Short mmCIF file of C-alpha atoms in Angstrom, two decimals:
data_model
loop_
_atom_site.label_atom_id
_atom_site.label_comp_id
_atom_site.label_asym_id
_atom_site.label_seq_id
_atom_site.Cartn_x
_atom_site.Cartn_y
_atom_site.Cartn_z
CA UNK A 5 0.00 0.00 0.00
CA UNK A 6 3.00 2.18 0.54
CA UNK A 7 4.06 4.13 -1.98
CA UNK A 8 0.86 3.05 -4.22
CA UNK A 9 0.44 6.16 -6.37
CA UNK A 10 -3.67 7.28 -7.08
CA UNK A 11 -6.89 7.72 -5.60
CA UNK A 12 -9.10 4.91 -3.83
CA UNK A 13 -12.06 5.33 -2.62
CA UNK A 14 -13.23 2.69 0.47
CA UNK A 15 -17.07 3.32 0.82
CA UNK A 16 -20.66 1.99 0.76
CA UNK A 17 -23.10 3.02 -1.97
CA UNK A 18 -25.73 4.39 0.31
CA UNK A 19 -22.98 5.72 3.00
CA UNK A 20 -24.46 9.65 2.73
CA UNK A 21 -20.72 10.67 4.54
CA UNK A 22 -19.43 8.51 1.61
CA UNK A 23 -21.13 10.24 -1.14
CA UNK A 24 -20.11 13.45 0.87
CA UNK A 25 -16.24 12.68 -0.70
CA UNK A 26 -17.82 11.46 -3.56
CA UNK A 27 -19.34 14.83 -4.63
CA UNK A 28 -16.57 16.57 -3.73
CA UNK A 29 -13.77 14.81 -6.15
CA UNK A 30 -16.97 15.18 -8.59
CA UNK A 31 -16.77 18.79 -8.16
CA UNK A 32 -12.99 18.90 -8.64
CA UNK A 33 -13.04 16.21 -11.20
CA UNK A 34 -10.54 13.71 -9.69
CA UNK A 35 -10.31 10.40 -11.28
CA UNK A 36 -10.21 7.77 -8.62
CA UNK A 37 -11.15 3.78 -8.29
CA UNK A 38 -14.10 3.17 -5.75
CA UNK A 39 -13.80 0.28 -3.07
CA UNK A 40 -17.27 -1.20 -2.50
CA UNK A 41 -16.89 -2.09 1.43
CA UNK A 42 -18.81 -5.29 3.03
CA UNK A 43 -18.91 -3.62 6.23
CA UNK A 44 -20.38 -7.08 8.06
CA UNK A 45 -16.76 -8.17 7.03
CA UNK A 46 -14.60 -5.62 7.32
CA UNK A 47 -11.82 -5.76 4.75
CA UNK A 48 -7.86 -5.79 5.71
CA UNK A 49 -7.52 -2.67 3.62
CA UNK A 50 -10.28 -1.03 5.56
CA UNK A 51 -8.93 -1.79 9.08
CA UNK A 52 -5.60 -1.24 8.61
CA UNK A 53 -6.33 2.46 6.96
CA UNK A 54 -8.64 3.24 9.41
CA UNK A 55 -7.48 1.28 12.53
CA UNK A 56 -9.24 4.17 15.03
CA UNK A 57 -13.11 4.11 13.55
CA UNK A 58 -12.47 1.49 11.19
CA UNK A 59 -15.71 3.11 9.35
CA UNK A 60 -15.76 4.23 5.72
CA UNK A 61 -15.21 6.85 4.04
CA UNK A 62 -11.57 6.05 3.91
CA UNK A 63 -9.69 8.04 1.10
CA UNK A 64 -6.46 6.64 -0.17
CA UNK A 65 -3.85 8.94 -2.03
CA UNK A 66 -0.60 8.23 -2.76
CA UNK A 67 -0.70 5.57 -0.23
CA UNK A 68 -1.42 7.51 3.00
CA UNK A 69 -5.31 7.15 4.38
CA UNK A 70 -7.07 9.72 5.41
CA UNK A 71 -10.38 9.08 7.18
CA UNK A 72 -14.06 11.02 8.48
CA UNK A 73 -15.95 12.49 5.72
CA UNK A 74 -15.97 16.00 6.17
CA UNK A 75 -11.62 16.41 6.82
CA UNK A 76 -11.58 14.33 3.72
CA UNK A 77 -13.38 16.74 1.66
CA UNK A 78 -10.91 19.72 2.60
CA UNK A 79 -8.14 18.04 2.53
CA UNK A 80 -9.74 17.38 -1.37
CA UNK A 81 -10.24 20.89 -1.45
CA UNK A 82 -6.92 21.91 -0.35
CA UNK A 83 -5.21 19.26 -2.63
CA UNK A 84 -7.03 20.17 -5.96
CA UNK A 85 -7.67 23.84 -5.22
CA UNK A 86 -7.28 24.92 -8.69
CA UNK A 87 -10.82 24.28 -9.45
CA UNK A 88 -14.53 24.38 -8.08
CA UNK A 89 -13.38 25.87 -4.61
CA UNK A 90 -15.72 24.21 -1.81
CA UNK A 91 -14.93 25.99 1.59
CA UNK A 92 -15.08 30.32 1.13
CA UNK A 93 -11.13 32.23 0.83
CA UNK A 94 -12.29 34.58 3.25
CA UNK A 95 -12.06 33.68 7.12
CA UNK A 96 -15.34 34.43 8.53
CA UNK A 97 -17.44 32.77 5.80
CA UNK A 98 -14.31 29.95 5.97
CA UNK A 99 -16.02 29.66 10.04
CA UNK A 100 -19.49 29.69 9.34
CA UNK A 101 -18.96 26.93 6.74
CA UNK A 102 -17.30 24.83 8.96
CA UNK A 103 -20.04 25.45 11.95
CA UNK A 104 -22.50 24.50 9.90
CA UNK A 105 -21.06 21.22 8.49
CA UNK A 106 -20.00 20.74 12.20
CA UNK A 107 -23.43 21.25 12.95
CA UNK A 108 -24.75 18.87 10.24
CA UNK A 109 -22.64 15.87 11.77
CA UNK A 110 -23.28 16.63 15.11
CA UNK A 111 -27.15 16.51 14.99
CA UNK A 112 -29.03 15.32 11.55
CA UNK A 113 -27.59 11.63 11.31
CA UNK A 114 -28.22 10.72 14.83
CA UNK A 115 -31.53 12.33 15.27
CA UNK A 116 -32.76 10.62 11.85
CA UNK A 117 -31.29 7.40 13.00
CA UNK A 118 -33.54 7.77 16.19
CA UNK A 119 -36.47 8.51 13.43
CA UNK A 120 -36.60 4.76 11.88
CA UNK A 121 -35.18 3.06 14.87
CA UNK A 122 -37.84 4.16 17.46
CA UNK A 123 -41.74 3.91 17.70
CA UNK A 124 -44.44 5.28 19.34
CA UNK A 125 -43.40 8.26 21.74
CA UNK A 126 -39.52 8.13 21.18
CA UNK A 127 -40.33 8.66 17.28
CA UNK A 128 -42.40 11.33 17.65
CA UNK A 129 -39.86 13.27 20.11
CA UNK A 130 -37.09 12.46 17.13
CA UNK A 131 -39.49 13.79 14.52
CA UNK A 132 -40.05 17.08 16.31
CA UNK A 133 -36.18 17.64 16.91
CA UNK A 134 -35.46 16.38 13.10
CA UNK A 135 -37.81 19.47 11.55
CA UNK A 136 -36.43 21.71 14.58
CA UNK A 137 -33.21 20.73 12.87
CA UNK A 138 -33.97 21.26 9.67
CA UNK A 139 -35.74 24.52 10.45
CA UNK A 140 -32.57 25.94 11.81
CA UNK A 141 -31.09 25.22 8.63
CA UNK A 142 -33.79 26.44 6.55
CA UNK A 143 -33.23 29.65 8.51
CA UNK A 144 -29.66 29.53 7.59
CA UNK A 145 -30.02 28.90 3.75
CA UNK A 146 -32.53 31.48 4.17
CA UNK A 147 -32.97 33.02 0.57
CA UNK A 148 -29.69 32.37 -0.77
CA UNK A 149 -29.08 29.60 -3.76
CA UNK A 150 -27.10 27.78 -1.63
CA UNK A 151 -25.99 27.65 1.62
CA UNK A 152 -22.35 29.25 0.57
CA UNK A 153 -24.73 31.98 -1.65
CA UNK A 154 -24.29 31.68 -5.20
CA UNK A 155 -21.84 29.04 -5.43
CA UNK A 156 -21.99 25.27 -4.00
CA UNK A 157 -20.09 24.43 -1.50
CA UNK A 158 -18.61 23.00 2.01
CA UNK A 159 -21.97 22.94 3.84
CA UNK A 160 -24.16 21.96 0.86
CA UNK A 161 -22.27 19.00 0.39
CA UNK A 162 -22.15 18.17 3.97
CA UNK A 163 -25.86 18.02 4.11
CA UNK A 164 -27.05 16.83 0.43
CA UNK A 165 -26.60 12.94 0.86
CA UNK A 166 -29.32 13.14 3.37
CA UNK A 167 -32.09 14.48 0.84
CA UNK A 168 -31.72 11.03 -0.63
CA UNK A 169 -33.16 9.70 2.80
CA UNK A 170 -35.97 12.44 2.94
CA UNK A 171 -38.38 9.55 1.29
CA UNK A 172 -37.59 6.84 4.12
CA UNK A 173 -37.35 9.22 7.36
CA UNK A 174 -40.71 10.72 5.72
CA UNK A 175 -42.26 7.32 5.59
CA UNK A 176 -40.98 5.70 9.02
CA UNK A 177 -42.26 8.64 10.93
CA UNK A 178 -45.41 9.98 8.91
CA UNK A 179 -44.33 13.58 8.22
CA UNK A 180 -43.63 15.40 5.07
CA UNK A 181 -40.44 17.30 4.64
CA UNK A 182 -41.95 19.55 1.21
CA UNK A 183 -44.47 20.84 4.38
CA UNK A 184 -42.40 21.34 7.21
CA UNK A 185 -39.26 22.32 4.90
CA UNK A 186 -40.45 23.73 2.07
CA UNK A 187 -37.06 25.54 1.11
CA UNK A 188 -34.97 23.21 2.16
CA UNK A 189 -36.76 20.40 -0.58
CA UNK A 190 -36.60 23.33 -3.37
CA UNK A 191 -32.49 23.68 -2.22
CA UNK A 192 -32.44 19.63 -2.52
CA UNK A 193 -33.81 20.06 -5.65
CA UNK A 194 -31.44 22.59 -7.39
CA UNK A 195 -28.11 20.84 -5.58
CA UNK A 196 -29.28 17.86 -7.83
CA UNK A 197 -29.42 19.75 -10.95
CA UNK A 198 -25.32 19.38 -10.40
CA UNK A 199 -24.22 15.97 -12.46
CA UNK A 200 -21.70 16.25 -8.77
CA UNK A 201 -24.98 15.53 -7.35
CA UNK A 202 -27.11 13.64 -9.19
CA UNK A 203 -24.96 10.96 -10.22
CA UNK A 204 -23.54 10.62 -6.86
CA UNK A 205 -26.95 10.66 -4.19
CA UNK A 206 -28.56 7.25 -4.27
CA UNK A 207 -32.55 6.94 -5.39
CA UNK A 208 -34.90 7.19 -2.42
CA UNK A 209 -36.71 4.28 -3.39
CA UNK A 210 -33.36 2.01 -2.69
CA UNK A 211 -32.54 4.10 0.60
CA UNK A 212 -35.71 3.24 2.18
CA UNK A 213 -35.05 -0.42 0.94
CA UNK A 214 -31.93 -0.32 2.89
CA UNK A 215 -33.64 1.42 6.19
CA UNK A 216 -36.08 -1.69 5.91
CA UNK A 217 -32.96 -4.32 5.95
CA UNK A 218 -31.40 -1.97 8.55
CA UNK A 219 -34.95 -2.09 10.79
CA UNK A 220 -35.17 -5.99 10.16
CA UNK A 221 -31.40 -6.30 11.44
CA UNK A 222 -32.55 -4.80 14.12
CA UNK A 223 -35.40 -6.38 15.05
CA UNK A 224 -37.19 -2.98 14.73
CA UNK A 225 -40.75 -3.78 13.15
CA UNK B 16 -8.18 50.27 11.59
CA UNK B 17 -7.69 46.96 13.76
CA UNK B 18 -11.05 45.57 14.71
CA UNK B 19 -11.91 44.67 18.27
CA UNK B 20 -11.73 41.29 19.49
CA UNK B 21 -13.80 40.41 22.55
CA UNK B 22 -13.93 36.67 23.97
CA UNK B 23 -17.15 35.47 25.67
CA UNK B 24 -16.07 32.94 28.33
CA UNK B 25 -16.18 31.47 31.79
CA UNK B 26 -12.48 31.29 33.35
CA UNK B 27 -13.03 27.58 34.23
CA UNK B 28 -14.08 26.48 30.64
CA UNK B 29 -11.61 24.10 28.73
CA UNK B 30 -12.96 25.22 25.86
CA UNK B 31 -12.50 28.60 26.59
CA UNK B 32 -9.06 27.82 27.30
CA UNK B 33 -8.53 26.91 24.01
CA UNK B 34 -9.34 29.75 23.03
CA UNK B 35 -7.18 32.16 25.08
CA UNK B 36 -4.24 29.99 24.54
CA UNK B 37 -4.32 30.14 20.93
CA UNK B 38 -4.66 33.84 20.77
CA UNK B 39 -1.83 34.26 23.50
CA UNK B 40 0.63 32.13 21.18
CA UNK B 41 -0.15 35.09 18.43
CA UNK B 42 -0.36 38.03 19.94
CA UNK B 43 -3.35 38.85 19.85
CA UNK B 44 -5.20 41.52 22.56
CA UNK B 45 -8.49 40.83 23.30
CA UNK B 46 -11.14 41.62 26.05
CA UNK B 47 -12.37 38.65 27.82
CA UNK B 48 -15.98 38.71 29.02
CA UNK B 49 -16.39 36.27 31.15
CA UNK B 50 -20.24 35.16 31.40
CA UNK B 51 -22.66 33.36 34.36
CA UNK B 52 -23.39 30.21 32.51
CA UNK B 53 -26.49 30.20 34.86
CA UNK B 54 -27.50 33.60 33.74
CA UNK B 55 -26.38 34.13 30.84
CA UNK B 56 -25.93 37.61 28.77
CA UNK B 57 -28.24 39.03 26.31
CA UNK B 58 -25.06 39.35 24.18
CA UNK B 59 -24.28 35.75 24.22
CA UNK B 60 -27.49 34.17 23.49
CA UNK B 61 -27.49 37.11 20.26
CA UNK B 62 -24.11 35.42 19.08
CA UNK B 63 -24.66 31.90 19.70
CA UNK B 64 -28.01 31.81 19.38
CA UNK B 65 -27.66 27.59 18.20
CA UNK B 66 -25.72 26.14 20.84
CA UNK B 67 -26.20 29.44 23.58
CA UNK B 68 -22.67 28.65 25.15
CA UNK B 69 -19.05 29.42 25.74
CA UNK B 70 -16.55 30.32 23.92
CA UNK B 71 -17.78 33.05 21.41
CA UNK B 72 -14.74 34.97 19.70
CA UNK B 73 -16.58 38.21 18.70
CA UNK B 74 -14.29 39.97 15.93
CA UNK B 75 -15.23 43.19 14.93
CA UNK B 76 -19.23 42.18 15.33
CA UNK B 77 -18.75 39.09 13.57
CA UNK B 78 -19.21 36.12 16.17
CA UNK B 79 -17.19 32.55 15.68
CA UNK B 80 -18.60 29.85 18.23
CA UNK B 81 -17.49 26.31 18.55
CA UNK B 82 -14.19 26.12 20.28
CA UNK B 83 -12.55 24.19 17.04
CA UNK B 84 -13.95 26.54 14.84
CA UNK B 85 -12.51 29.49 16.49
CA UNK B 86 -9.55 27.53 16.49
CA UNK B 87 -9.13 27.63 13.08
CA UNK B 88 -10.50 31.21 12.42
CA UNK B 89 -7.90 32.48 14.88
CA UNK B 90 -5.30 30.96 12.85
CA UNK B 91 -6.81 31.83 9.51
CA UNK B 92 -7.06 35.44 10.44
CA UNK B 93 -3.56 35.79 12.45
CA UNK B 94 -0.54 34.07 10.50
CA UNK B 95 2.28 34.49 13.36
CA UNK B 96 2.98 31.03 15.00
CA UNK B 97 0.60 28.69 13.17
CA UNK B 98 -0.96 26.18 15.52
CA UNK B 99 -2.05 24.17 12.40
CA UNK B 100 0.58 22.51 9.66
CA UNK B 101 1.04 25.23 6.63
CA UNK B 102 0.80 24.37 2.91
CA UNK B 103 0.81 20.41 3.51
CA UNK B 104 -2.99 19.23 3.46
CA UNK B 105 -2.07 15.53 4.72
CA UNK B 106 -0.55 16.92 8.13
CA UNK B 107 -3.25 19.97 8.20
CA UNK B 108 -5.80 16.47 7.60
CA UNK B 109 -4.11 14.74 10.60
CA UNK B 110 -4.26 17.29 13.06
CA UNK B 111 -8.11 18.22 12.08
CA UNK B 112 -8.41 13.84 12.72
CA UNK B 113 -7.07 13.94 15.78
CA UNK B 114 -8.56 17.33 17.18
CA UNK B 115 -12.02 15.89 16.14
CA UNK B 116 -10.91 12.25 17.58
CA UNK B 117 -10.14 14.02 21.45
CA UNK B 118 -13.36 16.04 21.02
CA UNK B 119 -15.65 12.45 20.09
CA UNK B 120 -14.19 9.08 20.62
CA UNK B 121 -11.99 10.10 23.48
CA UNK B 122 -13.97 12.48 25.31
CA UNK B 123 -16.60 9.94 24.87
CA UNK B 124 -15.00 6.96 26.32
CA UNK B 125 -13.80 9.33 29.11
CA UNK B 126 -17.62 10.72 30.30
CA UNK B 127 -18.26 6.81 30.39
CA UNK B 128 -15.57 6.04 32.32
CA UNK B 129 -16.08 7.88 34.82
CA UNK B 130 -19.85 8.09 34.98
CA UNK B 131 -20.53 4.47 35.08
CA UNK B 132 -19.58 1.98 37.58
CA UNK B 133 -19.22 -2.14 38.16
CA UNK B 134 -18.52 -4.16 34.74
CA UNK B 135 -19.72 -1.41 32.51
CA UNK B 136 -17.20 0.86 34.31
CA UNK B 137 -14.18 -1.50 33.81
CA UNK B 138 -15.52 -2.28 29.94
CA UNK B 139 -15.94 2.08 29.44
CA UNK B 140 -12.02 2.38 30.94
CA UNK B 141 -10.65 -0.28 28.58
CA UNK B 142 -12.43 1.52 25.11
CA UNK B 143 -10.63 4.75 27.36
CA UNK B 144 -7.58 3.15 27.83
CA UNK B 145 -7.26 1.77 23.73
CA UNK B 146 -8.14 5.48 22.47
CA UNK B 147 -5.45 7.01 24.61
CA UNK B 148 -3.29 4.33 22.63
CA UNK B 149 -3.58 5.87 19.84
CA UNK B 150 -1.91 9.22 21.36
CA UNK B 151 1.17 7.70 23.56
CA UNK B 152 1.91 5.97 20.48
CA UNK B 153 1.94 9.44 18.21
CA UNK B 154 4.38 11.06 20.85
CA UNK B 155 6.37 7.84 21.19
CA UNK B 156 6.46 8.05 17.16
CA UNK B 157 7.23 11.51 16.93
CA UNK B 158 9.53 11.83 20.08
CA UNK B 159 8.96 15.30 20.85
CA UNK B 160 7.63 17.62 23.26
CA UNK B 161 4.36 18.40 21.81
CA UNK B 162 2.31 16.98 19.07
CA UNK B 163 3.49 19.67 17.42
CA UNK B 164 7.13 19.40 17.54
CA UNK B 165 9.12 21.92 19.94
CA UNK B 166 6.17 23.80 19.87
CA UNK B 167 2.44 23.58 20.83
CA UNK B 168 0.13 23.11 18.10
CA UNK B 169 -3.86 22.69 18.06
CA UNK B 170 -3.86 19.50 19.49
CA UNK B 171 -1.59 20.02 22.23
CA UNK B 172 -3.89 22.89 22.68
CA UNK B 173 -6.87 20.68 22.07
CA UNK B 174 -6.21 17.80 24.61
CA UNK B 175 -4.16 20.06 27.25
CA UNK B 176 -6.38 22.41 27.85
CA UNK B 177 -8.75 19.84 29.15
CA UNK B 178 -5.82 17.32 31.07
CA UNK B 179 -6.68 18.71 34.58
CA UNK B 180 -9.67 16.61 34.65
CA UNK B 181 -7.69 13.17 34.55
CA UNK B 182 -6.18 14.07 37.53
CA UNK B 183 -9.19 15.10 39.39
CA UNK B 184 -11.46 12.02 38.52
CA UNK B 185 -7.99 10.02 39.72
CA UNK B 186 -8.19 11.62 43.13
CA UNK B 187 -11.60 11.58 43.91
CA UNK B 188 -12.46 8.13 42.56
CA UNK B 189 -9.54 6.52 43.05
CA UNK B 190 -9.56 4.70 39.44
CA UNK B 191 -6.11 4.30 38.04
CA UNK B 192 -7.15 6.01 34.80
CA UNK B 193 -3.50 6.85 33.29
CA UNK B 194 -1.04 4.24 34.38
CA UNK B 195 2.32 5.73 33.92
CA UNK B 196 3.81 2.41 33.06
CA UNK B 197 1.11 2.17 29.79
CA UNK B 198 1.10 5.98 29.08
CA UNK B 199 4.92 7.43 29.87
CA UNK B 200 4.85 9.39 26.84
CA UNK B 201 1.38 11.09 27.43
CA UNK B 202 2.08 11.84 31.30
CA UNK B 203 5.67 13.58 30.07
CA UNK B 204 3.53 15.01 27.44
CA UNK B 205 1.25 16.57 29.55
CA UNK B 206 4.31 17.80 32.33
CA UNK B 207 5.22 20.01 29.38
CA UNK B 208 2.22 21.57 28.44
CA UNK B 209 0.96 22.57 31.51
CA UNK B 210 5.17 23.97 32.49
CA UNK B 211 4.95 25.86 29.74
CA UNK B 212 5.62 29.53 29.65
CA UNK B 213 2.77 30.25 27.27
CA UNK B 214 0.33 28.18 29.68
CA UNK B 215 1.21 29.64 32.66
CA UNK B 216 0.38 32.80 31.64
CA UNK B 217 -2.85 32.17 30.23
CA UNK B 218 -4.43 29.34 31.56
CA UNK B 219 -5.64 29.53 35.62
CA UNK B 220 -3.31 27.39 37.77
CA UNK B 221 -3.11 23.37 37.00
CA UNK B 222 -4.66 22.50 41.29
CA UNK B 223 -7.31 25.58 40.62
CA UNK B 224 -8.99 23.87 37.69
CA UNK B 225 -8.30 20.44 39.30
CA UNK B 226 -10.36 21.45 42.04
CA UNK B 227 -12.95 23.07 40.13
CA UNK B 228 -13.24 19.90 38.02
CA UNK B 229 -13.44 17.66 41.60
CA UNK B 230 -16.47 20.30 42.56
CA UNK B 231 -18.47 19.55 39.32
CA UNK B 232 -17.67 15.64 39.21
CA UNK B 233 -18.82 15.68 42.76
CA UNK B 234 -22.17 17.26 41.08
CA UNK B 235 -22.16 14.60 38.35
CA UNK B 236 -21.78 11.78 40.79
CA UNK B 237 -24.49 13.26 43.06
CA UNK B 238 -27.04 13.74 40.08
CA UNK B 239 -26.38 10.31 38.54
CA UNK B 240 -27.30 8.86 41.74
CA UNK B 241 -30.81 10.35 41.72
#
């Protein structure tokens, strides 16, 4: 693995941190070879490049691993910064992206994880703090294209993969996001007018296909 | 003109601490606020109106909150001493890893080490005890006085600024949480941060906080008991 010269990508098709990376060597238009990961079997590779989480996304290059989604996508950024800039030059908007993509990871995956995992009076509790999430945000993106303004960026890729999920968190817990979100579907819908995007988020049909397996596994009816 | 900078804070907050130290290592004057976290300013909850807590680095009348974030604005914004790795984006990606690692995984294993007890106690210190690996074996790797070389960089700022707290779950609950025969590297480690200049002049005295962390475990012990 040493010394290996390229780009590999270790990852799971539906893996929204995954596609995070994904979209962002789209963006910069990186050739690289993807790594399907059985993560019931966790590959050699896989361990040994990420021997602390031993999660994907793990991004090879050159032969040194570098590992959790969102440090992967600026250290893309900062690697290929000739083209499609994702975080802002300037300082302060360089801050707000990052506390916003911090945001993103610290509270949308394992509130919407609570959404399909949970019944009765649990789900309902994660539905209400999954819109009061995505409210916050809405406020944020507040009339701008995208949450960077005109241009796509840092915290619009840190939060697109999840759109893809929309259908099965919608269906789990009985709300609807176009209601209680209504800019933040119409944002979902112009960040996947970018091939970056499009190509990359998987269809909502096979997501909530996958949160069925997932609730089966475990034992969640 | 220079703007203002102004740094909501509490003196006892590690995070805080971060903060102060970074700007100390660069210079930079500031005015620090420091805030009742049980009653806390109009200002504040105006800045940080998401999370509502300490630190806030107000610039100008632009506000930065997250401690990590500020981190990095700080050294965006002020280019004398770097605490982050300069034009090489596989260090600048390693320190960002590890900064995020003390902040989850370790930090995590830590609040469950020390707020659960029996078999779940001694299974919480082991997780502990294997993510601290991953640390004495960086400074045994690197052999130097920080992380960051011969000088402190944002994870020595990241992890020291919250070490006091080792020592006071270690005296008040007895458990052998860093034994110096697994962790000699991290225990010299940490004898350097907290004798350094730069920390000494900034950060409140190492048996201050120590106390001050024994009065709020005391509180989380109490309340988990209820």
């Amino acid at each position: 693995m040493a010394g290996e010269k390229g780009v590999v990508l270790l990852d799971l098709w539906v893996s929204p941190f995954g596609q995070r990376v994904r979209i962002a060597l789209a963006e910069k238009g990186v050739d690289y070879e993807y790594k399907e990961q059985d993560l019931m079997n966790k590959s050699e590779l896989l361990l040994k490049s990420n021997p602390v989480y031993k999660k994907i996304p793990v991004l090879l290059h050159d032969g040194k691993s570098i590992c959790e989604s969102l440090i992967i996508v600026q250290y893309i950024d900062e690697v290929w910064s000739n083209k499609a800039p994702l975080l802002p030059a300037e300082p302060l908007a360089r801050a707000n992206a990052r506390f916003w993509a911090d945001f993103i990871d610290k509270k949308v995956y394992e509130c919407a994880t609570r959404l399909w995992k949970l019944k009765g009076e649990e789900q309902e509790v994660a539905k209400k703090e999954f819109i009061e999430i995505f409210k916050l945000l809405e406020g944020e993106l507040g009339d701008k294209t995208f949450f960077g303004g005109e241009s796509f960026g840092f915290v619009d890729l840190a939060l697109v993969p999840f759109v893809a999920w929309f259908y099965a968190y919608e269906t789990c817990a009985k709300f609807s996001m176009e209601e209680e979100c209504p800019k933040i579907v119409a944002w979902g819908k112009r960040c996947m007018e970018r091939e970056s995007v499009s190509k990359t988020l998987s269809d909502p049909t096979k997501v909530y296909e996958f949160v069925l397996f997932l609730k089966k596994r475990f034992g969640v009816e | 003109m220079e703007r203002s900078v102004k740094l909501h804070g509490h003196w006892a907050s590690l995070f805080v601490h971060r903060v102060q130290l970074a700007l100390h290592l660069k210079g930079v004057k500031y005015e620090f606020i420091e805030e009742d976290l049980e009653n806390k300013s109009s200002s504040l909850l105006l800045y940080n109106p998401v999370y509502k807590k300490v630190p806030v680095l107000v610039h100008g009348d632009c506000p930065v909150a997250e401690s990590l974030v500020i981190l990095r604005y700080v050294d965006d914004v002020w280019k004398d001493n770097p605490i982050m790795p300069v034009d090489d984006p596989y260090e600048h990606a390693m320190v960002s890893f590890w900064c995020h690692f003390v902040d989850n995984k370790l930090s995590k294993s830590f609040g469950a080490a020390i707020r659960t007890s029996g078999e779940e106690q001694a299974k919480a210190i082991e997780e502990f005890h294997q993510n601290l690996m991953f640390l004495e074996q960086k400074l045994a790797e690197k052999g130097s006085k920080f992380f960051g070389g011969e000088k402190i960089d944002m994870l020595d700022i990241v992890i020291g600024c919250g070490c006091h707290w080792f020592k006071a779950v270690e005296e008040l609950s007895g458990l052998k949480l860093i034994d110096p025969n697994l962790f000699p590297h991290f225990l010299e480690w940490k004898q350097n941060f907290i004798e350094s200049q730069e920390v000494k002049e900034v950060i409140p005295p190492f048996e201050k906080l120590t106390d001050y962390a024994k009065s709020i475990y005391k509180k989380i012990l109490g309340h988990d008991n209820n």
